[in-house]
mmCIF file of C-alpha atoms and ligand atoms in Angstrom:
data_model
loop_
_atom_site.group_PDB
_atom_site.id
_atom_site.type_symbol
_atom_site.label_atom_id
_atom_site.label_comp_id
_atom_site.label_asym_id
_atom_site.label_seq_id
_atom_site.Cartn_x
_atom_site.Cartn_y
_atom_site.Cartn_z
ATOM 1 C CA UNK A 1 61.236 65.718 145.799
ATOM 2 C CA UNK A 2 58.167 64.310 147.396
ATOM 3 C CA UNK A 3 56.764 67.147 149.291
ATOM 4 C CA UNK A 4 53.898 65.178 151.103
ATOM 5 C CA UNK A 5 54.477 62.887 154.518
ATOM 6 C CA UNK A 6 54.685 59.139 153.901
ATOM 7 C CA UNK A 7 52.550 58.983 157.032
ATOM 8 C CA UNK A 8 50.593 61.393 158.648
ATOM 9 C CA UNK A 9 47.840 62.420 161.309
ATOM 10 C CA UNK A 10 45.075 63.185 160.218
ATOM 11 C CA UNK A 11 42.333 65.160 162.377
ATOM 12 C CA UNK A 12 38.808 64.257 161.240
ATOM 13 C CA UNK A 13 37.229 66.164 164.617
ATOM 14 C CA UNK A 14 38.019 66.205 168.427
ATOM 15 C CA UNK A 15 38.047 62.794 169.183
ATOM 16 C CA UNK A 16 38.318 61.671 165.765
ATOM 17 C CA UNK A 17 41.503 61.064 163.265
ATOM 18 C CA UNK A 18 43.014 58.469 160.730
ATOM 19 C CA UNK A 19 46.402 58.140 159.918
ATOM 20 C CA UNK A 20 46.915 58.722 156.223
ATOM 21 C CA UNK A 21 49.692 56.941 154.681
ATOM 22 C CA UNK A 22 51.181 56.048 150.689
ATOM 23 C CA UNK A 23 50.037 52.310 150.198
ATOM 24 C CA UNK A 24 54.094 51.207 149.286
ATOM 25 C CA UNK A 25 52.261 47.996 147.959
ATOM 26 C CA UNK A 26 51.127 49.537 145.316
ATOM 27 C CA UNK A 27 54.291 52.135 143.940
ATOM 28 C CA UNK A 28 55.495 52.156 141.006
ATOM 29 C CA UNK A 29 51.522 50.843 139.105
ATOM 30 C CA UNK A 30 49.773 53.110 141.622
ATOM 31 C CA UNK A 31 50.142 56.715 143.991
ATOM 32 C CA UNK A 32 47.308 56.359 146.038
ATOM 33 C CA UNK A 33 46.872 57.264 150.332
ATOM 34 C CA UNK A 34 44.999 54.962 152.582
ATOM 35 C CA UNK A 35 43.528 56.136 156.141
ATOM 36 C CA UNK A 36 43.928 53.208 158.849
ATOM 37 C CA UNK A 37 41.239 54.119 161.080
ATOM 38 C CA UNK A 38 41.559 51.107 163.848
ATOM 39 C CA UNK A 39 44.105 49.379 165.806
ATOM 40 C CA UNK A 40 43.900 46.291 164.226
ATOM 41 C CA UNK A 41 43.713 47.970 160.589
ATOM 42 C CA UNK A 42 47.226 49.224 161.914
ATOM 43 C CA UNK A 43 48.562 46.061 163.052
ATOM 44 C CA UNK A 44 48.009 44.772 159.294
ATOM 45 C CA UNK A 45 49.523 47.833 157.457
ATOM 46 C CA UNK A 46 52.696 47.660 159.341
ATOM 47 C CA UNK A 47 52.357 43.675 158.661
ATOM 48 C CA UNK A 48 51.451 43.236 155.103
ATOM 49 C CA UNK A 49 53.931 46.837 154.462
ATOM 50 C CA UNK A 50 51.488 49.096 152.938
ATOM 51 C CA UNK A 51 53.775 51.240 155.454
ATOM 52 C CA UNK A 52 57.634 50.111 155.601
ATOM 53 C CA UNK A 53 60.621 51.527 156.217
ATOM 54 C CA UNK A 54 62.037 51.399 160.204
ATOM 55 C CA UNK A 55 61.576 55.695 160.415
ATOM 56 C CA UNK A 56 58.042 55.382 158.898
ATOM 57 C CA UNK A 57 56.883 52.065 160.512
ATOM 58 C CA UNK A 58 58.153 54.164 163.973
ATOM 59 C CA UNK A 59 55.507 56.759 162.921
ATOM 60 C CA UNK A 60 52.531 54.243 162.318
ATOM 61 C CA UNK A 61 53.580 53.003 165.806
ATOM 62 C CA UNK A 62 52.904 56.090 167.595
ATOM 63 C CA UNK A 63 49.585 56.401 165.476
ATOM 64 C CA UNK A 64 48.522 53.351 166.417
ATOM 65 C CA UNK A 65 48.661 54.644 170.408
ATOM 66 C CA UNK A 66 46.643 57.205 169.405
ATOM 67 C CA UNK A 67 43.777 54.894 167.672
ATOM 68 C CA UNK A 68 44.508 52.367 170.576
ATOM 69 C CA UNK A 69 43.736 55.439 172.838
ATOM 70 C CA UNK A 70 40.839 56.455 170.983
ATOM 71 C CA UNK A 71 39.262 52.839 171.166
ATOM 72 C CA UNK A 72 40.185 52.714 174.757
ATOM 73 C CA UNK A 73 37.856 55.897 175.391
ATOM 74 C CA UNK A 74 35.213 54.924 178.315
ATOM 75 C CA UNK A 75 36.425 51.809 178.873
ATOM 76 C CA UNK A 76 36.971 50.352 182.609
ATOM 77 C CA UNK A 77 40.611 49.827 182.309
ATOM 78 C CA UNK A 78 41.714 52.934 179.708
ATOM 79 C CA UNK A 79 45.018 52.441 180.392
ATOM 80 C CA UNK A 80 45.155 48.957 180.337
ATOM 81 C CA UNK A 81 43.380 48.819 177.223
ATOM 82 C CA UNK A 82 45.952 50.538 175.306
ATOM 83 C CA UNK A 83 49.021 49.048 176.617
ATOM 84 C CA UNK A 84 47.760 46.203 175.447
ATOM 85 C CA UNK A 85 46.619 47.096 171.920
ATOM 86 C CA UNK A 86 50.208 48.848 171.658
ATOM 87 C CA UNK A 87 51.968 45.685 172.758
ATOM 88 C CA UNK A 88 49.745 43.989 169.736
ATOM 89 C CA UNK A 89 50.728 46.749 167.290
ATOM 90 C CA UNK A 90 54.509 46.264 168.557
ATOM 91 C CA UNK A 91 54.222 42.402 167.529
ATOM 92 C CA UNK A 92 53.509 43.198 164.352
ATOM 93 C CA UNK A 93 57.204 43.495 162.827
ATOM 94 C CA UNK A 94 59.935 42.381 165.483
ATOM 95 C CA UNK A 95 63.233 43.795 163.845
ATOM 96 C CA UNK A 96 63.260 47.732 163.334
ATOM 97 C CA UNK A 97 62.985 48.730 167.086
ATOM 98 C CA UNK A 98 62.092 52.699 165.936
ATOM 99 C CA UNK A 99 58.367 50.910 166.246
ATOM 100 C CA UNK A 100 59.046 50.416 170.130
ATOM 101 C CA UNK A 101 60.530 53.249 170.407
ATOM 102 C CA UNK A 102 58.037 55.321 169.080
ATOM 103 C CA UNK A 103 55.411 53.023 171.127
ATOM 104 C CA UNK A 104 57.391 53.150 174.072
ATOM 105 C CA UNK A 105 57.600 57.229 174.204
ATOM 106 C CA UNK A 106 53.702 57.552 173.304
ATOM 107 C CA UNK A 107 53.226 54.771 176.180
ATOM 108 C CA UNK A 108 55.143 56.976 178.530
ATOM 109 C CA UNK A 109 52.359 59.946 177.958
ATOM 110 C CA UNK A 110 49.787 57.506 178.835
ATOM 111 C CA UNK A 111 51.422 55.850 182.402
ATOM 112 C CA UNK A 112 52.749 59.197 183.478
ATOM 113 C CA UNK A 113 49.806 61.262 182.949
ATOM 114 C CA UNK A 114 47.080 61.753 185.653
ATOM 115 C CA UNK A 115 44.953 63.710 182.697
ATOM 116 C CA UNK A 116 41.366 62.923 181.630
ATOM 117 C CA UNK A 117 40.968 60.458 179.255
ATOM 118 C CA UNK A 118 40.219 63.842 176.516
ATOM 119 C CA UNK A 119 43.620 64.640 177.473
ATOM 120 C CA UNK A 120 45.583 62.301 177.029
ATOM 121 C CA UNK A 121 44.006 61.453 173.416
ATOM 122 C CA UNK A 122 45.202 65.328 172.770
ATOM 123 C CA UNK A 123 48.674 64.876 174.350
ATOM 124 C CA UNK A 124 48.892 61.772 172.094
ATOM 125 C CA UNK A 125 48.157 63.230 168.718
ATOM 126 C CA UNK A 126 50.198 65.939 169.701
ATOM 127 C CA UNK A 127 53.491 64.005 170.596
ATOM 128 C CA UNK A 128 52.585 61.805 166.924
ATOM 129 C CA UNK A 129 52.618 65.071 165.041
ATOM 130 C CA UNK A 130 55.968 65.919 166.656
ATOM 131 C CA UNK A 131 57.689 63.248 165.935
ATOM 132 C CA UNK A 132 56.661 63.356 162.385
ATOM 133 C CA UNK A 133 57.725 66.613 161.902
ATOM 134 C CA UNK A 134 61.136 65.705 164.014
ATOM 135 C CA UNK A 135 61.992 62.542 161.895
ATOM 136 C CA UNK A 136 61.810 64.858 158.568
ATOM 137 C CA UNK A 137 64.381 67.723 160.594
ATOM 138 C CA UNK A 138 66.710 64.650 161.448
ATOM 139 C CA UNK A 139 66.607 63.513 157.938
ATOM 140 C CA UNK A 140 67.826 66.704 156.594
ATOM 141 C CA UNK A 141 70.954 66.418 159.047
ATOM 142 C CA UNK A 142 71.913 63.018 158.277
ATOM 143 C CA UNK A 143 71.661 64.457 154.973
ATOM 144 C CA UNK A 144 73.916 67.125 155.444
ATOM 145 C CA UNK A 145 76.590 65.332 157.520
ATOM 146 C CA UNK A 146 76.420 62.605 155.045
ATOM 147 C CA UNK A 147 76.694 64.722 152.140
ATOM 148 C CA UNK A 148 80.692 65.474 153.109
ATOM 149 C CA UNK A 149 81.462 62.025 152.781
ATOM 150 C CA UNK A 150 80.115 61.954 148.962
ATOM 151 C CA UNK A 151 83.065 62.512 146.592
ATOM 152 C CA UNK A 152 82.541 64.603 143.801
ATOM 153 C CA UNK A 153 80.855 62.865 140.814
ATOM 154 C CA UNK A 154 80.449 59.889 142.704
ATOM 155 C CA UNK A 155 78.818 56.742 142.090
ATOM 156 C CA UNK A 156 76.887 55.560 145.655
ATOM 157 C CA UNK A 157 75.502 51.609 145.619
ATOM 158 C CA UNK A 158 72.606 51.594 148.120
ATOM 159 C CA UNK A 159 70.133 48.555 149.136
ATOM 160 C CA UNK A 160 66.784 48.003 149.626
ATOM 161 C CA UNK A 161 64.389 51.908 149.766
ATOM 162 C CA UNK A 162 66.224 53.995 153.237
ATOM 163 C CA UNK A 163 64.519 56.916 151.139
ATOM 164 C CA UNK A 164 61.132 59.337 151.602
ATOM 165 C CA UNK A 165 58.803 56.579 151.282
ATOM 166 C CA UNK A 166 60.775 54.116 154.553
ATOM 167 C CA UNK A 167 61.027 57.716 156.605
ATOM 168 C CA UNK A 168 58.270 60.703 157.056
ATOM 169 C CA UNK A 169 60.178 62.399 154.158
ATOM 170 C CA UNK A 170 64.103 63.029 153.015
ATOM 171 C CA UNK A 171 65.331 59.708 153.760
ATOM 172 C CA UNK A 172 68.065 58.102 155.645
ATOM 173 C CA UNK A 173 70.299 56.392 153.253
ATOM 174 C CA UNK A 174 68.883 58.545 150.353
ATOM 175 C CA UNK A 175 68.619 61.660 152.468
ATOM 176 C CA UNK A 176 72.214 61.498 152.309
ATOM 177 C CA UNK A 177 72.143 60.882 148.465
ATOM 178 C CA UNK A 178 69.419 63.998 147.775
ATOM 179 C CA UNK A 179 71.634 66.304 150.163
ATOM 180 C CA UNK A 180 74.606 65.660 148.180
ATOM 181 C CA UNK A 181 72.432 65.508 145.054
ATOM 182 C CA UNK A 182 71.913 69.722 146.015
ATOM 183 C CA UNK A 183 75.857 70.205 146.103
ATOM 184 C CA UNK A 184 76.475 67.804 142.761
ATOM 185 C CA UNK A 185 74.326 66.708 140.497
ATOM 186 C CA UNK A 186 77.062 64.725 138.536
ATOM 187 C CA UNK A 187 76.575 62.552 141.650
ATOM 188 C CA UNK A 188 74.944 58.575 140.421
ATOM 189 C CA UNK A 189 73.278 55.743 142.062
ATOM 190 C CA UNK A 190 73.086 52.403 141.718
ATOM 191 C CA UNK A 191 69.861 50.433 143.454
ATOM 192 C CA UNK A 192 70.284 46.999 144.264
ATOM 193 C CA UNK A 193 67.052 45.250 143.222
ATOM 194 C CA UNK A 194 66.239 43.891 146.564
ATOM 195 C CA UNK A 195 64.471 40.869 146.866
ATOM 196 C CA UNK A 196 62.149 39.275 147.736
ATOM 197 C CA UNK A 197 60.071 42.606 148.004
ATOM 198 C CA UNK A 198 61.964 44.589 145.438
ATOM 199 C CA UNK A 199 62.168 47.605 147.471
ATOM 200 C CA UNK A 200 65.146 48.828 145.371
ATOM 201 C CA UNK A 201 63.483 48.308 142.196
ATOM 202 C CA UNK A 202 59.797 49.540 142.885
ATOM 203 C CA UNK A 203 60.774 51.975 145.296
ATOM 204 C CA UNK A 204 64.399 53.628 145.603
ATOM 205 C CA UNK A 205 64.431 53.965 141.899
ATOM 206 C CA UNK A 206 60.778 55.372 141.565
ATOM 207 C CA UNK A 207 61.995 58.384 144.136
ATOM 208 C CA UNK A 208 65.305 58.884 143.035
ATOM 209 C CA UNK A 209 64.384 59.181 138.437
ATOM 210 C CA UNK A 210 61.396 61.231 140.460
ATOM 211 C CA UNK A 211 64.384 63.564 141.766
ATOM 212 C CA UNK A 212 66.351 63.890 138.187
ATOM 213 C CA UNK A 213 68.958 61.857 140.383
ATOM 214 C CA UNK A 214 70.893 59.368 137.675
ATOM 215 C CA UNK A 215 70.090 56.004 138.933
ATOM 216 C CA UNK A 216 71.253 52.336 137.630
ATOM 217 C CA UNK A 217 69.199 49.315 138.662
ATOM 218 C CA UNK A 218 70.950 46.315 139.219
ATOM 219 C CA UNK A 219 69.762 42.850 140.524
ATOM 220 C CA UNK A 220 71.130 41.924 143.995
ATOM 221 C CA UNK A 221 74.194 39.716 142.969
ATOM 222 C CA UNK A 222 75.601 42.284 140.454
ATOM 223 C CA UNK A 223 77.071 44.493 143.131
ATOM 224 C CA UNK A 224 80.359 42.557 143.484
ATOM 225 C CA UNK A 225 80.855 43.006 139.547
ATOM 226 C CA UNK A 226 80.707 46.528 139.426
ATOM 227 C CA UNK A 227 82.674 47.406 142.441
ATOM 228 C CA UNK A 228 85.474 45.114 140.934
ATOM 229 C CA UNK A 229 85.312 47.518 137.610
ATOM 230 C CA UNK A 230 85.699 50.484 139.673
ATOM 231 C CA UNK A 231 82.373 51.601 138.985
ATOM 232 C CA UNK A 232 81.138 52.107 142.603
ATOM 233 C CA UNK A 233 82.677 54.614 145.057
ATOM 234 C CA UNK A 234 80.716 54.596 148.228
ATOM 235 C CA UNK A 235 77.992 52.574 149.423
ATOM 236 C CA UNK A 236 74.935 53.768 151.578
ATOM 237 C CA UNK A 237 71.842 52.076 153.111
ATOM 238 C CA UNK A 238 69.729 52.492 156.178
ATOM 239 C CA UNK A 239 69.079 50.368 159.105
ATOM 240 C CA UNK A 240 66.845 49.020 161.247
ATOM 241 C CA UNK A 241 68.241 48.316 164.483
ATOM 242 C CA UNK A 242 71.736 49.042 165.344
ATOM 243 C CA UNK A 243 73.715 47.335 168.728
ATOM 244 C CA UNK A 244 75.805 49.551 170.550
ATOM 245 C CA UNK A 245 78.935 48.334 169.206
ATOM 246 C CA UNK A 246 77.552 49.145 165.776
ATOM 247 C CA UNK A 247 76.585 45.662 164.259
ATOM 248 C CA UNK A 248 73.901 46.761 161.920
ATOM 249 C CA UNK A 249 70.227 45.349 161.129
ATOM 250 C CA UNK A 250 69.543 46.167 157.763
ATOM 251 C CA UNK A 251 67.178 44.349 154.568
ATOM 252 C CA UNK A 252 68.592 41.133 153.814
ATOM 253 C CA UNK A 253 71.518 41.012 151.133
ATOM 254 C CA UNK A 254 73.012 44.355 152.849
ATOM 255 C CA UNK A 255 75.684 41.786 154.649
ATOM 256 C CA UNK A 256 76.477 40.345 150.969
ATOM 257 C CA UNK A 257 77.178 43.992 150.210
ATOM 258 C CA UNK A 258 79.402 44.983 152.903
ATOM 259 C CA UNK A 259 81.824 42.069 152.455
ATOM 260 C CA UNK A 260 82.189 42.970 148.637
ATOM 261 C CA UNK A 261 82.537 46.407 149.657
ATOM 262 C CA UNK A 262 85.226 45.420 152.032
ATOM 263 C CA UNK A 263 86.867 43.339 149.531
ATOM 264 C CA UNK A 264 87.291 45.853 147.068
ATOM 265 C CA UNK A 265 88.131 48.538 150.000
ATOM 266 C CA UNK A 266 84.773 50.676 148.964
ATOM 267 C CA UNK A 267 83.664 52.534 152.028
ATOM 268 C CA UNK A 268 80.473 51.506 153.386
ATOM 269 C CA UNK A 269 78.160 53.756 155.209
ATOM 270 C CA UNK A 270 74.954 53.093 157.690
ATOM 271 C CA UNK A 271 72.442 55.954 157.329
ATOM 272 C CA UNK A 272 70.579 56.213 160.225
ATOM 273 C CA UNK A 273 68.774 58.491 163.425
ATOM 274 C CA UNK A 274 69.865 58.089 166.782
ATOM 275 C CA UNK A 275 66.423 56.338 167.353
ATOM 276 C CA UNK A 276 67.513 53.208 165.539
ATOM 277 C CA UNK A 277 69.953 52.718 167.881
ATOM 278 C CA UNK A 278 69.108 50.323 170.339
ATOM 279 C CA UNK A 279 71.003 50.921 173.625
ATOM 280 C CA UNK A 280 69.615 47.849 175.061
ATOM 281 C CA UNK A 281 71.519 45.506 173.265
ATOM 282 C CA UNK A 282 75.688 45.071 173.350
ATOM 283 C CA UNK A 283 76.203 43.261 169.805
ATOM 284 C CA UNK A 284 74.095 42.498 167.080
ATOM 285 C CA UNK A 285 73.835 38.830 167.957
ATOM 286 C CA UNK A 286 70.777 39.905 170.235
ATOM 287 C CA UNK A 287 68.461 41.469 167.251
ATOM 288 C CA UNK A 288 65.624 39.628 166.183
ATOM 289 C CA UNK A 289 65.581 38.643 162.611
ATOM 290 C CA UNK A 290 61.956 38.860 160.984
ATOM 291 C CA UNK A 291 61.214 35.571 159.076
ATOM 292 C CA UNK A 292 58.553 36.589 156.291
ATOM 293 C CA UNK A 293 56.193 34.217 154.272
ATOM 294 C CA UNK A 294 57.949 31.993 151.974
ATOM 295 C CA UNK A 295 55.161 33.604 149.137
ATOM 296 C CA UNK A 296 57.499 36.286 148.644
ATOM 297 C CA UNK A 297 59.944 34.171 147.334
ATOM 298 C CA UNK A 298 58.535 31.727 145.434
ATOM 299 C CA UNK A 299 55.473 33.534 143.774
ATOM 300 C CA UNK A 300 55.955 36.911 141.480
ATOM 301 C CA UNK A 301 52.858 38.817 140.217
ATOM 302 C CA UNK A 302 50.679 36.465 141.449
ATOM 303 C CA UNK A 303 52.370 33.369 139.641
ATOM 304 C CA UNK A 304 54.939 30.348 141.031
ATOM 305 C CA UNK A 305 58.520 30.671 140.190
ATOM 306 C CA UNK A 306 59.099 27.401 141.181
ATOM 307 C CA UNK A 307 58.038 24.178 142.355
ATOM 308 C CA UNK A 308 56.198 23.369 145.675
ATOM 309 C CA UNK A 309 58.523 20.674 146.549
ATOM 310 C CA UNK A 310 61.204 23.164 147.332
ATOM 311 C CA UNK A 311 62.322 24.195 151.042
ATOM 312 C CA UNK A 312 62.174 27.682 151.567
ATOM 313 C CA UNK A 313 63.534 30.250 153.752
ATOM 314 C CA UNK A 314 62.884 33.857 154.215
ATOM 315 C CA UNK A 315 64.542 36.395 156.366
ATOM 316 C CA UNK A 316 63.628 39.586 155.609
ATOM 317 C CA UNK A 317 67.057 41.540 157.457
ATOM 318 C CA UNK A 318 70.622 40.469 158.131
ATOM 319 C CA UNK A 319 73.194 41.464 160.766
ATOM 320 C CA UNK A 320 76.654 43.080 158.878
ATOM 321 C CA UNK A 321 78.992 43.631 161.884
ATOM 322 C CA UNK A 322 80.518 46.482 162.453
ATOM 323 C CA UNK A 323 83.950 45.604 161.371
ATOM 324 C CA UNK A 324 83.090 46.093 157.711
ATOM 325 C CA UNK A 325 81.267 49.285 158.802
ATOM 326 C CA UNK A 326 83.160 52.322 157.894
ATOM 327 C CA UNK A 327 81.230 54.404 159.288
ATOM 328 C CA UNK A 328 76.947 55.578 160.668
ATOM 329 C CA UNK A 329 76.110 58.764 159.883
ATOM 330 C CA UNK A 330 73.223 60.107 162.122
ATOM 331 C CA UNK A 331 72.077 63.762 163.049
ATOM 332 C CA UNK A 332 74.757 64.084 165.796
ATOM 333 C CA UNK A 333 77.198 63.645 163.398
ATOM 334 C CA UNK A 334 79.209 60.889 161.555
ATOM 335 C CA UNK A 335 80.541 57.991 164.030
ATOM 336 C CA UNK A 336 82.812 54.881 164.070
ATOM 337 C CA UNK A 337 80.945 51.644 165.176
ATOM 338 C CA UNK A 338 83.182 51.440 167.889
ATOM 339 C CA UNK A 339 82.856 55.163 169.516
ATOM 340 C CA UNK A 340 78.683 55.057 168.671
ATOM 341 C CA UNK A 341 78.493 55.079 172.544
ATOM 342 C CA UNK A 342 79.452 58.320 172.804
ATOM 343 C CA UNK A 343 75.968 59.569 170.994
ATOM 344 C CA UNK A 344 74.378 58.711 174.050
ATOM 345 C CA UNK A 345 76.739 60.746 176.374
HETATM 346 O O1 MRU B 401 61.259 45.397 155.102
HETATM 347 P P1 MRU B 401 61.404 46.890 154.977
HETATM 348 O O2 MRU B 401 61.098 47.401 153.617
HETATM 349 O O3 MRU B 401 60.665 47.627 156.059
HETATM 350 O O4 MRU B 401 62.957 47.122 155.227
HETATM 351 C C1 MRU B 401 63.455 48.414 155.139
HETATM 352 C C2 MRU B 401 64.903 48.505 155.321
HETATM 353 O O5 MRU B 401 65.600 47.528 155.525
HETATM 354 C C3 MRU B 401 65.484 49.889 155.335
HETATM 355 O O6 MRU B 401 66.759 49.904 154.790
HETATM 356 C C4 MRU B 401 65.545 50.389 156.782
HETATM 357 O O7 MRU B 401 64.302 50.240 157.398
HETATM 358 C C5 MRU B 401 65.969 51.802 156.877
HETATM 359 S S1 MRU B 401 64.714 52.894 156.306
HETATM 360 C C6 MRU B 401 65.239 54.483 156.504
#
């Protein structure tokens, strides 16, 4: 069980802090913790996904504020200045909307606050540590709720890394898999490789073998095959931005899933806080789909996989509506996508 934060605050002194997170570029070759010390350091972490992960990339968000705030310190406009090095941070990855929202609620300290300036950095670093410490309490209930809907000795299929490393710590999707691992260890999972980025592969099954947790590695098309044999009983991922009739933003492929899960009449389960939820937005036709650089599909370890004539296309999430959703498990409780309103009641 990884007992340390993904990402954390860090206080250096008063005025001064970095915000210390696992560099997911380099897991499984390398554990090592970078400190992002500036705004723009931030925007590139978030970016380039030494942090990932909609939970954890919510986190850097509201960590950003802080070094936004920080840089803003005796400048003519203060609050200007960091609404508009938040707004940059925000830019950074356009589909998980847990990075507004954590940007949003440190942004509401800053316009509602008549503090000084020393304040506000405080109130700031303050709010950043509670949230961290919140998103690892919420973890531990989606665990728990989700744990009931794990059969005994079962076999869960999960996609892409909704685990300790995409969250502060626990997981989502996984959270759900480590609670149930407490109550069963017979329990198995199978990680879908994920490309491009092989989340699955470097990540998900680098925390779960870490756990003692049986896990299979498979490559993304295999799913379909294994369900058909009976050999998967539940599937479980995260998400990044959910609509409010439960159409689900999740890593690309997860849509692929879902129908094969359907198909084979597998349940499939979204793993995910209230947070992710975006209230905004009616169906998932509205969520913005991040396109990526086309190097992560055609180059691996550094080398071509193919030739430079070739179009290429890269979305890094897809939408799988909620029909196909059985149902998204948060810490209120488990919900169908069609009553997830009532979370907000
Ligand atoms: O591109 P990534 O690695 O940030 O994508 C991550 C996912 O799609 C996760 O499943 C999702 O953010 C949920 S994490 C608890």
């Amino acid at each position: 069980m990884q007992t340390e934060k993904t990402v954390e605050w860090v206080k250096l002194s008063n005025f001064k802090g970095v915000s210390r997170m696992i560099d997911q570029t380099l897991i499984p070759y390398e554990y090592k913790k970078v400190d992002i010390k500036t705004v723009d350091e931030m925007y590139n972490a978030i970016k380039i996904m030494i942090v990932r992960g909609a939970p954890a990339i919510g986190i850097a968000g509201a960590h950003g504020v802080v070094l936004a705030a920080i840089e803003s310190m005796g400048k003519p406009n203060f609050k200007e200045e960091i609404i508009k090095k938040a707004d940059y941070i925000n830019s950074s990855r356009p589909t998980a909307v847990n990075l507004s929202w954590a940007i949003k609620k440190q942004l509401d300290i800053v316009k509602n606050s008549q503090e000084s300036e020393e304040k506000i950095v405080e109130l700031l670093i303050e709010n950043a540590i509670k949230l961290e410490d919140e998103d690892i309490e919420i973890n531990k209930k989606i665990g728990e709720y989700g744990s009931a809907i794990i059969p005994k000795g079962a076999t869960i299929l999960t996609h892409c890394n909704a685990g300790a490393l995409a969250t502060v710590g626990h997981g989502t999707a996984l959270g759900v898999v480590r609670s149930a691992f407490e109550k069963d260890p017979t329990i198995k999972v199978f990680a879908d490789e994920t490309r491009p980025r092989q989340q699955g592969a470097r990540l998900t099954t680098y925390e779960l073998t870490r756990d003692g947790i049986n896990t299979t590695l498979i490559t993304d098309g295999m799913g379909a095959y294994f369900m058909k044999k009976n050999m998967i009983d539940v599937v479980v991922v995260g998400a990044d931005r959910i609509a409010l009739n439960g159409d689900s933003a999740n890593k690309i492929g997860t849509y692929m899933v879902a129908i094969a899960a359907k198909y084979h009449n597998i349940p499939f389960y979204i793993a995910a806080p209230k947070s992710t939820i975006d209230a905004s937005i009616k169906t998932g036709d509205e969520i913005v789909i991040e396109l990526r650089d086309k190097k992560e599909v055609t180059v691996i370890n550094d080398k071509p996989i193919c030739t430079d004539k070739v179009n290429v296309i890269n979305p890094g999430f897809d939408v799988t509506p909620a029909s196909l959703i059985t149902g998204i498990i948060t810490e209120y409780g488990i919900f169908k996508p069609e009553e997830l309103y009532k979370i907000f009641e």
